[in-house]
């Protein structure tokens, strides 16, 4: 196994590079992604190596970034659009929902909307407002889109390549607070298919399901729980739409209890969906209702307070306690 | 209607007028052929309106009054060009070779598109105002990357000129010098909204502020529209960048068959524009300058009539699709929720698989 | 009780009129709402009576309609924005999510975002694409907003007035397919608070929860079920965010089973939220998992097919059968 | 820098120049007072940069180089006017009377706003590019309905000029003849994006295409900025409608303290602009024309120093808010999910209610 250690930022960079090498129709487009290499340096060096025609520094307008990527898709290009931050994807919402999600259908399959919208999402970097949003539920709710999220450098490296190769439009959520953390990347082959969930830790008492930046917090919570004699099984959803439920079902059939973790507020969210689906599918196994640990139902707070907004180890363990407290 | 800003080559009376920058390049046969197309699409439009009245279409968006704008622009296109229409570009679709019945699929509510846009190089209709302008610019950026000598044309109305997407598309077209022509049919109205509410100054002037030329053309003068569009497309194909064309015209009918224009506009306005009918002036020219006779006109009318008859038959034959088709092409590849939906529908016996 | 019979369209019109009479700061803004009276004639006659300054025919740009309504709110006006159709709210999504939802918070309460965004939503009118969307989940997921939906003329009349008087921004979802249906309107006082759910029918076997256009279909389903000996209790959620759960909980404690009904696809939707919340709160009473009857996970189909997409009496009863099929 | 299009009243060397439409109306005292404000906001900016370096701020967006643009514009405002800034309008905030420490609350990440916008008639900062331009137009529509003689001014950058919202705000301002002034600081860069990518033609020309005047002013010339802005505001207040002002200036520093401009721009460019420093030219004028002496300048520097000291103290004293405050003002009235969140937080002991 040819593994190497790199940060998630570097893994994304390398993944993009490989995708661009493999297919000349792959383009990158976004604000400041060329000379600057993106505010997170995800595209560092790529314009230098692939030219300004393939790594396109764009004027500042997100609807136009996505809308022109649609036109490029119709022309046969595969554009990876970078939204500079999660909170700046909303100007492009109309293009995403009305066009990106629907054009394959509207054209009866004549158009392939093979484009990827990269979204550095979630909080944890102490930024100002609009830089810490978790908009994944909006896209998961939208038929015609797919939504995935990576949580490790290895996933970042492979998932971005898989997403670019895929023919459906994909919202690619990157946990920006984890960009600089290192991990092993296996350069030979992906560990999972793009739309598969992954079990990150085996356990017997409670299944905890999360994604993105929450994964690390969940793993920490699992360590703490273990030291208190509670065994958590941890699943990284990875694909937020469609959800890969089978491994979760298998886990819950074993544990009888589950907790979902996300930074977004819980109303009509990925967590809600997980609870709804898993309750339906595991009804007889469930010894407690699924509990959602999530951001609160308030605008993302000033970031001096963000660690009290984002699911913490304590809050996750509180959720675990709550599901353990149910008797059945 | 004397307007310094307006490119006109043919008066409403069918008299030729000179213009410092544009001259008609078409011979009598070609002009006749433009006339023929206009007659046909007018007939198509009338037939569709009556199909709608008879409950055979859910809706219809008439183009009466805009035939010269659409045929002039549509005929200026070359086969390799690509077009991005709204819901009202039936004349353009005709010029691109889209079968009339395919244009009606959306209005019969049996499809959200209706034809293969790649085959005809004419995109599916865009209903959300302005969205398509960005697609056109993106497509044009692809043309640039391919090093192809092709132009892209997108259509929008006076109303849609106020949408952020339309305006952003101007920015991008200018920044990337994209081979795109923005063809704005200013038909004076966006449903009940007069174009004067969208802009206090002539719309074509907006382009200049974004750094590319804008031209206002008499949208009821097919000769002028043809020449202005041709020049803009030619220019785009050889790297000359974007142009905005404002075709100054008039929506003679209602916004759609659901609309009641008597609530917001006065008859007198419609009367004025009747005298500027895009077909009549060409006919006058053809009679006077090319001695075209009644028989030739009759022949065109016959053709139009035959088209309309066939259209009616085709539309009536368009059955309700099998509900299960709603799952087709929602995604390009397998998807658990699609499988689930299909299964549920089959179990409920909604789709019998009999189709 | 001074009741009178009118259509929902008329009830909304009268409600708007009363709100405008009561408070001179109330404005209406939207595309074609003045001279034309709106494509659905909801604002018919109001410009004539209140003038062009209070009933503003706008240029065609939804982001601007909402963005200027924000400015007007800062100036002390209360603007009721009409989105011509559900599918045209997306260009305004950025203003709604980044500004409308967050400015009260961002200004520490100095700004009151008392504005209403009227959304003729859901399908059922045989329209072309983008005219039959159900975007309520997007807004329900957004902290800072409130989302309500009326299903009867009486609710329409009162809820629009209550929404205009309320200081929070409200997404007001109107089931356009019901605009022309008549019902009794009690002119003396509202039957419910704005954010309350309402029991529409008493029953004992299964609780069915819906909103908007689905209510009528649910009531029909309840009739059919009754004729087959199954007793449905029907609840109109009315407030989609926040949800008024207490009456639902009380009902489920009685029935032990529930079904949710909506036209939107189920992923990360109001239905998901209902199932998640109600499962948690009624865990010991539940004899079956909550089942969601919803639109399919596809772009809204051409409307010749819409009645096979929207929850029908059959599909609701199928949902009822499914929850009845669980043993416990 | 000889530019026909640029309104300039003071050269980089501090020499007065005439302009056919604009003349400086300010006496020595007033000019000195503008100078003083520029010194103070530059000091404020420097102090904030070092506070950020020392880990006391999460971020800082410097205004160095743009002091004349902001003080010229800010001082042209009247108390009854209302302003809608971005994240970089520290000089405007100063002119509106917002306490400097309040400006820093957002950058210390203890607030998403920082001051009472109604009290200062200066809105909270808008981070999403372009959003605020529509708020300004809406507010201005309110001013019209109130029949008030007030103007509204909104700020945005060259980069934000490409956003749909900014462009729609132009449409609306023109359509409703709103009393609004669009003040665009073209500081040549939007992070790493050069303004030439946003527009191939001078930005101020965009206004004309929308039907209202655009003016380009030397944004490093406080006298010119003051006069141009004053005229536009005066005009707006009496029903003259919108104006767009492009203040042609330069961002001397990084985009923010997170940015590394060496990756995308060359030193030579920065050097050129150093010679156009907005403070130096006023100082030269004050010395030459008004015989202002070193002592007066020292006095200003002292004031600036005192402000900076106080600012530092104030910032260091800004503690972490009680987490429970995140629930305040999320809604204007009771909300079940807010109650639930508060309860959970108290139960978890995150907020002790001790604050
Ligand atoms: C974003 C959006 N908002 C509103 C509508 C509803 N609508 C459909 S057509 C129309 C008027 C468009 O006027 P114009 O652009 O002049 O085109 P025309 O219909 O005159 O051809 C409106 C408001 C829409 N389709 N898209
Ligand atoms: C809608 C949106 N997209 C992207 C960003 C990220 N961003 C913040 S500032 C900036 C550059 C803005 O440039 P300009 O408008 O010229 O203003 P300046 O920073 O130069 O004052 C960008 C891209 C944003 N804030 N909002
Ligand atoms: Mg029009
Ligand atoms: Mg700038």
mmCIF file with all atom_site columns, N, CA and C in Angstrom, chain A residues 63 65-71 73 81 92-106 111-117 139 142-146 167-171, chain B residues 131 135 329-331, chain C residues 130 299:
data_model
loop_
_atom_site.group_PDB
_atom_site.id
_atom_site.type_symbol
_atom_site.label_atom_id
_atom_site.label_alt_id
_atom_site.label_comp_id
_atom_site.label_asym_id
_atom_site.label_entity_id
_atom_site.label_seq_id
_atom_site.pdbx_PDB_ins_code
_atom_site.Cartn_x
_atom_site.Cartn_y
_atom_site.Cartn_z
_atom_site.occupancy
_atom_site.B_iso_or_equiv
_atom_site.pdbx_formal_charge
_atom_site.auth_seq_id
_atom_site.auth_comp_id
_atom_site.auth_asym_id
_atom_site.auth_atom_id
_atom_site.pdbx_PDB_model_num
ATOM 1   N N  . UNK A 1 63  ? -23.525 33.281 -8.613  1.00 0.00 ? 63  UNK A N  1
ATOM 2   C CA . UNK A 1 63  ? -24.541 32.773 -9.537  1.00 0.00 ? 63  UNK A CA 1
ATOM 3   C C  . UNK A 1 63  ? -23.902 32.576 -10.904 1.00 0.00 ? 63  UNK A C  1
ATOM 4   N N  . UNK A 1 65  ? -20.694 31.987 -11.474 1.00 0.00 ? 65  UNK A N  1
ATOM 5   C CA . UNK A 1 65  ? -19.755 30.859 -11.440 1.00 0.00 ? 65  UNK A CA 1
ATOM 6   C C  . UNK A 1 65  ? -20.520 29.572 -11.745 1.00 0.00 ? 65  UNK A C  1
ATOM 7   N N  . UNK A 1 66  ? -21.624 29.378 -11.064 1.00 0.00 ? 66  UNK A N  1
ATOM 8   C CA . UNK A 1 66  ? -22.386 28.149 -11.274 1.00 0.00 ? 66  UNK A CA 1
ATOM 9   C C  . UNK A 1 66  ? -23.101 28.178 -12.624 1.00 0.00 ? 66  UNK A C  1
ATOM 10  N N  . UNK A 1 67  ? -23.679 29.322 -12.964 1.00 0.00 ? 67  UNK A N  1
ATOM 11  C CA . UNK A 1 67  ? -24.420 29.416 -14.226 1.00 0.00 ? 67  UNK A CA 1
ATOM 12  C C  . UNK A 1 67  ? -23.531 29.190 -15.438 1.00 0.00 ? 67  UNK A C  1
ATOM 13  N N  . UNK A 1 68  ? -22.313 29.707 -15.412 1.00 0.00 ? 68  UNK A N  1
ATOM 14  C CA . UNK A 1 68  ? -21.429 29.464 -16.546 1.00 0.00 ? 68  UNK A CA 1
ATOM 15  C C  . UNK A 1 68  ? -20.910 28.024 -16.511 1.00 0.00 ? 68  UNK A C  1
ATOM 16  N N  . UNK A 1 69  ? -20.759 27.468 -15.330 1.00 0.00 ? 69  UNK A N  1
ATOM 17  C CA . UNK A 1 69  ? -20.362 26.055 -15.256 1.00 0.00 ? 69  UNK A CA 1
ATOM 18  C C  . UNK A 1 69  ? -21.432 25.165 -15.893 1.00 0.00 ? 69  UNK A C  1
ATOM 19  N N  . UNK A 1 70  ? -22.685 25.574 -15.767 1.00 0.00 ? 70  UNK A N  1
ATOM 20  C CA . UNK A 1 70  ? -23.765 24.839 -16.429 1.00 0.00 ? 70  UNK A CA 1
ATOM 21  C C  . UNK A 1 70  ? -23.564 24.889 -17.947 1.00 0.00 ? 70  UNK A C  1
ATOM 22  N N  . UNK A 1 71  ? -23.297 26.085 -18.448 1.00 0.00 ? 71  UNK A N  1
ATOM 23  C CA . UNK A 1 71  ? -23.058 26.220 -19.887 1.00 0.00 ? 71  UNK A CA 1
ATOM 24  C C  . UNK A 1 71  ? -21.852 25.405 -20.330 1.00 0.00 ? 71  UNK A C  1
ATOM 25  N N  . UNK A 1 73  ? -20.818 22.726 -18.899 1.00 0.00 ? 73  UNK A N  1
ATOM 26  C CA . UNK A 1 73  ? -21.217 21.309 -18.853 1.00 0.00 ? 73  UNK A CA 1
ATOM 27  C C  . UNK A 1 73  ? -21.955 20.942 -20.138 1.00 0.00 ? 73  UNK A C  1
ATOM 28  N N  . UNK A 1 81  ? -16.420 24.021 -9.339  1.00 0.00 ? 81  UNK A N  1
ATOM 29  C CA . UNK A 1 81  ? -16.609 25.400 -8.891  1.00 0.00 ? 81  UNK A CA 1
ATOM 30  C C  . UNK A 1 81  ? -16.209 25.494 -7.424  1.00 0.00 ? 81  UNK A C  1
ATOM 31  N N  . UNK A 1 92  ? -25.858 31.685 -5.503  1.00 0.00 ? 92  UNK A N  1
ATOM 32  C CA . UNK A 1 92  ? -25.919 30.703 -6.594  1.00 0.00 ? 92  UNK A CA 1
ATOM 33  C C  . UNK A 1 92  ? -27.056 29.706 -6.396  1.00 0.00 ? 92  UNK A C  1
ATOM 34  N N  . UNK A 1 93  ? -27.843 29.903 -5.361  1.00 0.00 ? 93  UNK A N  1
ATOM 35  C CA . UNK A 1 93  ? -28.854 28.901 -5.013  1.00 0.00 ? 93  UNK A CA 1
ATOM 36  C C  . UNK A 1 93  ? -29.839 28.658 -6.143  1.00 0.00 ? 93  UNK A C  1
ATOM 37  N N  . UNK A 1 94  ? -30.263 29.735 -6.766  1.00 0.00 ? 94  UNK A N  1
ATOM 38  C CA . UNK A 1 94  ? -31.228 29.613 -7.860  1.00 0.00 ? 94  UNK A CA 1
ATOM 39  C C  . UNK A 1 94  ? -30.663 28.765 -8.994  1.00 0.00 ? 94  UNK A C  1
ATOM 40  N N  . UNK A 1 95  ? -29.458 29.066 -9.413  1.00 0.00 ? 95  UNK A N  1
ATOM 41  C CA . UNK A 1 95  ? -28.856 28.273 -10.491 1.00 0.00 ? 95  UNK A CA 1
ATOM 42  C C  . UNK A 1 95  ? -28.731 26.812 -10.063 1.00 0.00 ? 95  UNK A C  1
ATOM 43  N N  . UNK A 1 96  ? -28.373 26.592 -8.814  1.00 0.00 ? 96  UNK A N  1
ATOM 44  C CA . UNK A 1 96  ? -28.179 25.211 -8.360  1.00 0.00 ? 96  UNK A CA 1
ATOM 45  C C  . UNK A 1 96  ? -29.500 24.452 -8.342  1.00 0.00 ? 96  UNK A C  1
ATOM 46  N N  . UNK A 1 97  ? -30.523 25.075 -7.775  1.00 0.00 ? 97  UNK A N  1
ATOM 47  C CA . UNK A 1 97  ? -31.799 24.378 -7.592  1.00 0.00 ? 97  UNK A CA 1
ATOM 48  C C  . UNK A 1 97  ? -32.610 24.317 -8.890  1.00 0.00 ? 97  UNK A C  1
ATOM 49  N N  . UNK A 1 98  ? -32.625 25.415 -9.632  1.00 0.00 ? 98  UNK A N  1
ATOM 50  C CA . UNK A 1 98  ? -33.495 25.460 -10.816 1.00 0.00 ? 98  UNK A CA 1
ATOM 51  C C  . UNK A 1 98  ? -32.823 24.922 -12.070 1.00 0.00 ? 98  UNK A C  1
ATOM 52  N N  . UNK A 1 99  ? -31.507 24.947 -12.107 1.00 0.00 ? 99  UNK A N  1
ATOM 53  C CA . UNK A 1 99  ? -30.817 24.544 -13.330 1.00 0.00 ? 99  UNK A CA 1
ATOM 54  C C  . UNK A 1 99  ? -29.929 23.316 -13.116 1.00 0.00 ? 99  UNK A C  1
ATOM 55  N N  . UNK A 1 100 ? -28.937 23.455 -12.259 1.00 0.00 ? 100 UNK A N  1
ATOM 56  C CA . UNK A 1 100 ? -28.003 22.337 -12.062 1.00 0.00 ? 100 UNK A CA 1
ATOM 57  C C  . UNK A 1 100 ? -28.769 21.056 -11.723 1.00 0.00 ? 100 UNK A C  1
ATOM 58  N N  . UNK A 1 101 ? -29.718 21.164 -10.810 1.00 0.00 ? 101 UNK A N  1
ATOM 59  C CA . UNK A 1 101 ? -30.427 19.968 -10.338 1.00 0.00 ? 101 UNK A CA 1
ATOM 60  C C  . UNK A 1 101 ? -31.422 19.437 -11.370 1.00 0.00 ? 101 UNK A C  1
ATOM 61  N N  . UNK A 1 102 ? -31.853 20.267 -12.282 1.00 0.00 ? 102 UNK A N  1
ATOM 62  C CA . UNK A 1 102 ? -32.992 19.883 -13.119 1.00 0.00 ? 102 UNK A CA 1
ATOM 63  C C  . UNK A 1 102 ? -32.691 19.733 -14.598 1.00 0.00 ? 102 UNK A C  1
ATOM 64  N N  . UNK A 1 103 ? -31.530 20.172 -15.053 1.00 0.00 ? 103 UNK A N  1
ATOM 65  C CA . UNK A 1 103 ? -31.308 20.188 -16.505 1.00 0.00 ? 103 UNK A CA 1
ATOM 66  C C  . UNK A 1 103 ? -31.120 18.812 -17.128 1.00 0.00 ? 103 UNK A C  1
ATOM 67  N N  . UNK A 1 104 ? -30.543 17.896 -16.372 1.00 0.00 ? 104 UNK A N  1
ATOM 68  C CA . UNK A 1 104 ? -30.408 16.547 -16.922 1.00 0.00 ? 104 UNK A CA 1
ATOM 69  C C  . UNK A 1 104 ? -31.805 16.004 -17.215 1.00 0.00 ? 104 UNK A C  1
ATOM 70  N N  . UNK A 1 105 ? -32.682 16.184 -16.259 1.00 0.00 ? 105 UNK A N  1
ATOM 71  C CA . UNK A 1 105 ? -34.075 15.737 -16.414 1.00 0.00 ? 105 UNK A CA 1
ATOM 72  C C  . UNK A 1 105 ? -34.777 16.504 -17.538 1.00 0.00 ? 105 UNK A C  1
ATOM 73  N N  . UNK A 1 106 ? -34.653 17.832 -17.481 1.00 0.00 ? 106 UNK A N  1
ATOM 74  C CA . UNK A 1 106 ? -35.396 18.661 -18.439 1.00 0.00 ? 106 UNK A CA 1
ATOM 75  C C  . UNK A 1 106 ? -35.007 18.345 -19.883 1.00 0.00 ? 106 UNK A C  1
ATOM 76  N N  . UNK A 1 111 ? -28.376 16.535 -21.662 1.00 0.00 ? 111 UNK A N  1
ATOM 77  C CA . UNK A 1 111 ? -27.323 17.279 -20.970 1.00 0.00 ? 111 UNK A CA 1
ATOM 78  C C  . UNK A 1 111 ? -26.820 16.460 -19.798 1.00 0.00 ? 111 UNK A C  1
ATOM 79  N N  . UNK A 1 112 ? -25.527 16.384 -19.654 1.00 0.00 ? 112 UNK A N  1
ATOM 80  C CA . UNK A 1 112 ? -24.943 15.785 -18.460 1.00 0.00 ? 112 UNK A CA 1
ATOM 81  C C  . UNK A 1 112 ? -24.459 16.913 -17.574 1.00 0.00 ? 112 UNK A C  1
ATOM 82  N N  . UNK A 1 113 ? -24.987 16.972 -16.358 1.00 0.00 ? 113 UNK A N  1
ATOM 83  C CA . UNK A 1 113 ? -24.584 18.048 -15.448 1.00 0.00 ? 113 UNK A CA 1
ATOM 84  C C  . UNK A 1 113 ? -23.461 17.558 -14.540 1.00 0.00 ? 113 UNK A C  1
ATOM 85  N N  . UNK A 1 114 ? -22.391 17.112 -15.168 1.00 0.00 ? 114 UNK A N  1
ATOM 86  C CA . UNK A 1 114 ? -21.259 16.617 -14.390 1.00 0.00 ? 114 UNK A CA 1
ATOM 87  C C  . UNK A 1 114 ? -20.430 17.764 -13.863 1.00 0.00 ? 114 UNK A C  1
ATOM 88  N N  . UNK A 1 115 ? -20.915 18.396 -12.843 1.00 0.00 ? 115 UNK A N  1
ATOM 89  C CA . UNK A 1 115 ? -20.110 19.459 -12.238 1.00 0.00 ? 115 UNK A CA 1
ATOM 90  C C  . UNK A 1 115 ? -20.085 19.290 -10.733 1.00 0.00 ? 115 UNK A C  1
ATOM 91  N N  . UNK A 1 116 ? -19.039 19.827 -10.146 1.00 0.00 ? 116 UNK A N  1
ATOM 92  C CA . UNK A 1 116 ? -18.838 19.694 -8.711  1.00 0.00 ? 116 UNK A CA 1
ATOM 93  C C  . UNK A 1 116 ? -18.801 21.093 -8.107  1.00 0.00 ? 116 UNK A C  1
ATOM 94  N N  . UNK A 1 117 ? -19.555 21.283 -7.044  1.00 0.00 ? 117 UNK A N  1
ATOM 95  C CA . UNK A 1 117 ? -19.492 22.568 -6.349  1.00 0.00 ? 117 UNK A CA 1
ATOM 96  C C  . UNK A 1 117 ? -18.829 22.334 -5.004  1.00 0.00 ? 117 UNK A C  1
ATOM 97  N N  . UNK A 1 139 ? -29.273 21.372 0.114   1.00 0.00 ? 139 UNK A N  1
ATOM 98  C CA . UNK A 1 139 ? -28.949 20.650 -1.122  1.00 0.00 ? 139 UNK A CA 1
ATOM 99  C C  . UNK A 1 139 ? -29.419 19.202 -1.059  1.00 0.00 ? 139 UNK A C  1
ATOM 100 N N  . UNK A 1 142 ? -32.858 18.789 -2.158  1.00 0.00 ? 142 UNK A N  1
ATOM 101 C CA . UNK A 1 142 ? -33.116 19.106 -3.569  1.00 0.00 ? 142 UNK A CA 1
ATOM 102 C C  . UNK A 1 142 ? -32.921 17.890 -4.458  1.00 0.00 ? 142 UNK A C  1
ATOM 103 N N  . UNK A 1 143 ? -34.007 17.412 -5.046  1.00 0.00 ? 143 UNK A N  1
ATOM 104 C CA . UNK A 1 143 ? -33.907 16.276 -5.959  1.00 0.00 ? 143 UNK A CA 1
ATOM 105 C C  . UNK A 1 143 ? -33.108 16.697 -7.189  1.00 0.00 ? 143 UNK A C  1
ATOM 106 N N  . UNK A 1 144 ? -32.226 15.820 -7.613  1.00 0.00 ? 144 UNK A N  1
ATOM 107 C CA . UNK A 1 144 ? -31.384 16.121 -8.766  1.00 0.00 ? 144 UNK A CA 1
ATOM 108 C C  . UNK A 1 144 ? -29.943 16.371 -8.373  1.00 0.00 ? 144 UNK A C  1
ATOM 109 N N  . UNK A 1 145 ? -29.729 16.667 -7.100  1.00 0.00 ? 145 UNK A N  1
ATOM 110 C CA . UNK A 1 145 ? -28.365 16.880 -6.611  1.00 0.00 ? 145 UNK A CA 1
ATOM 111 C C  . UNK A 1 145 ? -27.915 15.675 -5.793  1.00 0.00 ? 145 UNK A C  1
ATOM 112 N N  . UNK A 1 146 ? -26.621 15.570 -5.648  1.00 0.00 ? 146 UNK A N  1
ATOM 113 C CA . UNK A 1 146 ? -26.031 14.658 -4.672  1.00 0.00 ? 146 UNK A CA 1
ATOM 114 C C  . UNK A 1 146 ? -25.135 15.489 -3.761  1.00 0.00 ? 146 UNK A C  1
ATOM 115 N N  . UNK A 1 167 ? -21.221 11.589 -13.163 1.00 0.00 ? 167 UNK A N  1
ATOM 116 C CA . UNK A 1 167 ? -22.013 12.368 -14.117 1.00 0.00 ? 167 UNK A CA 1
ATOM 117 C C  . UNK A 1 167 ? -23.097 13.239 -13.496 1.00 0.00 ? 167 UNK A C  1
ATOM 118 N N  . UNK A 1 168 ? -23.431 13.007 -12.237 1.00 0.00 ? 168 UNK A N  1
ATOM 119 C CA . UNK A 1 168 ? -24.433 13.865 -11.601 1.00 0.00 ? 168 UNK A CA 1
ATOM 120 C C  . UNK A 1 168 ? -23.760 15.066 -10.946 1.00 0.00 ? 168 UNK A C  1
ATOM 121 N N  . UNK A 1 169 ? -24.509 16.138 -10.787 1.00 0.00 ? 169 UNK A N  1
ATOM 122 C CA . UNK A 1 169 ? -23.946 17.291 -10.075 1.00 0.00 ? 169 UNK A CA 1
ATOM 123 C C  . UNK A 1 169 ? -23.792 16.969 -8.593  1.00 0.00 ? 169 UNK A C  1
ATOM 124 N N  . UNK A 1 170 ? -22.659 17.366 -8.047  1.00 0.00 ? 170 UNK A N  1
ATOM 125 C CA . UNK A 1 170 ? -22.354 17.000 -6.668  1.00 0.00 ? 170 UNK A CA 1
ATOM 126 C C  . UNK A 1 170 ? -21.950 18.226 -5.864  1.00 0.00 ? 170 UNK A C  1
ATOM 127 N N  . UNK A 1 171 ? -22.599 18.364 -4.717  1.00 0.00 ? 171 UNK A N  1
ATOM 128 C CA . UNK A 1 171 ? -22.197 19.396 -3.760  1.00 0.00 ? 171 UNK A CA 1
ATOM 129 C C  . UNK A 1 171 ? -21.169 18.726 -2.852  1.00 0.00 ? 171 UNK A C  1
ATOM 130 N N  . UNK B 2 131 ? -31.713 33.075 -16.101 1.00 0.00 ? 131 UNK B N  1
ATOM 131 C CA . UNK B 2 131 ? -30.802 31.940 -15.889 1.00 0.00 ? 131 UNK B CA 1
ATOM 132 C C  . UNK B 2 131 ? -30.010 31.578 -17.141 1.00 0.00 ? 131 UNK B C  1
ATOM 133 N N  . UNK B 2 135 ? -25.825 30.539 -18.838 1.00 0.00 ? 135 UNK B N  1
ATOM 134 C CA . UNK B 2 135 ? -25.491 29.287 -19.530 1.00 0.00 ? 135 UNK B CA 1
ATOM 135 C C  . UNK B 2 135 ? -24.839 29.604 -20.878 1.00 0.00 ? 135 UNK B C  1
ATOM 136 N N  . UNK B 2 329 ? -33.975 9.918  -15.882 1.00 0.00 ? 329 UNK B N  1
ATOM 137 C CA . UNK B 2 329 ? -33.099 11.090 -16.043 1.00 0.00 ? 329 UNK B CA 1
ATOM 138 C C  . UNK B 2 329 ? -33.164 12.084 -14.886 1.00 0.00 ? 329 UNK B C  1
ATOM 139 N N  . UNK B 2 330 ? -33.772 11.667 -13.771 1.00 0.00 ? 330 UNK B N  1
ATOM 140 C CA . UNK B 2 330 ? -33.656 12.543 -12.605 1.00 0.00 ? 330 UNK B CA 1
ATOM 141 C C  . UNK B 2 330 ? -32.182 12.573 -12.198 1.00 0.00 ? 330 UNK B C  1
ATOM 142 N N  . UNK B 2 331 ? -31.563 11.409 -12.320 1.00 0.00 ? 331 UNK B N  1
ATOM 143 C CA . UNK B 2 331 ? -30.121 11.294 -12.120 1.00 0.00 ? 331 UNK B CA 1
ATOM 144 C C  . UNK B 2 331 ? -29.532 10.553 -13.304 1.00 0.00 ? 331 UNK B C  1
ATOM 145 N N  . UNK C 3 130 ? -41.379 24.945 -12.552 1.00 0.00 ? 130 UNK C N  1
ATOM 146 C CA . UNK C 3 130 ? -41.035 26.026 -11.618 1.00 0.00 ? 130 UNK C CA 1
ATOM 147 C C  . UNK C 3 130 ? -42.272 26.695 -11.005 1.00 0.00 ? 130 UNK C C  1
ATOM 148 N N  . UNK C 3 299 ? -37.101 15.994 -9.797  1.00 0.00 ? 299 UNK C N  1
ATOM 149 C CA . UNK C 3 299 ? -37.626 17.325 -10.115 1.00 0.00 ? 299 UNK C CA 1
ATOM 150 C C  . UNK C 3 299 ? -39.130 17.214 -10.378 1.00 0.00 ? 299 UNK C C  1
#
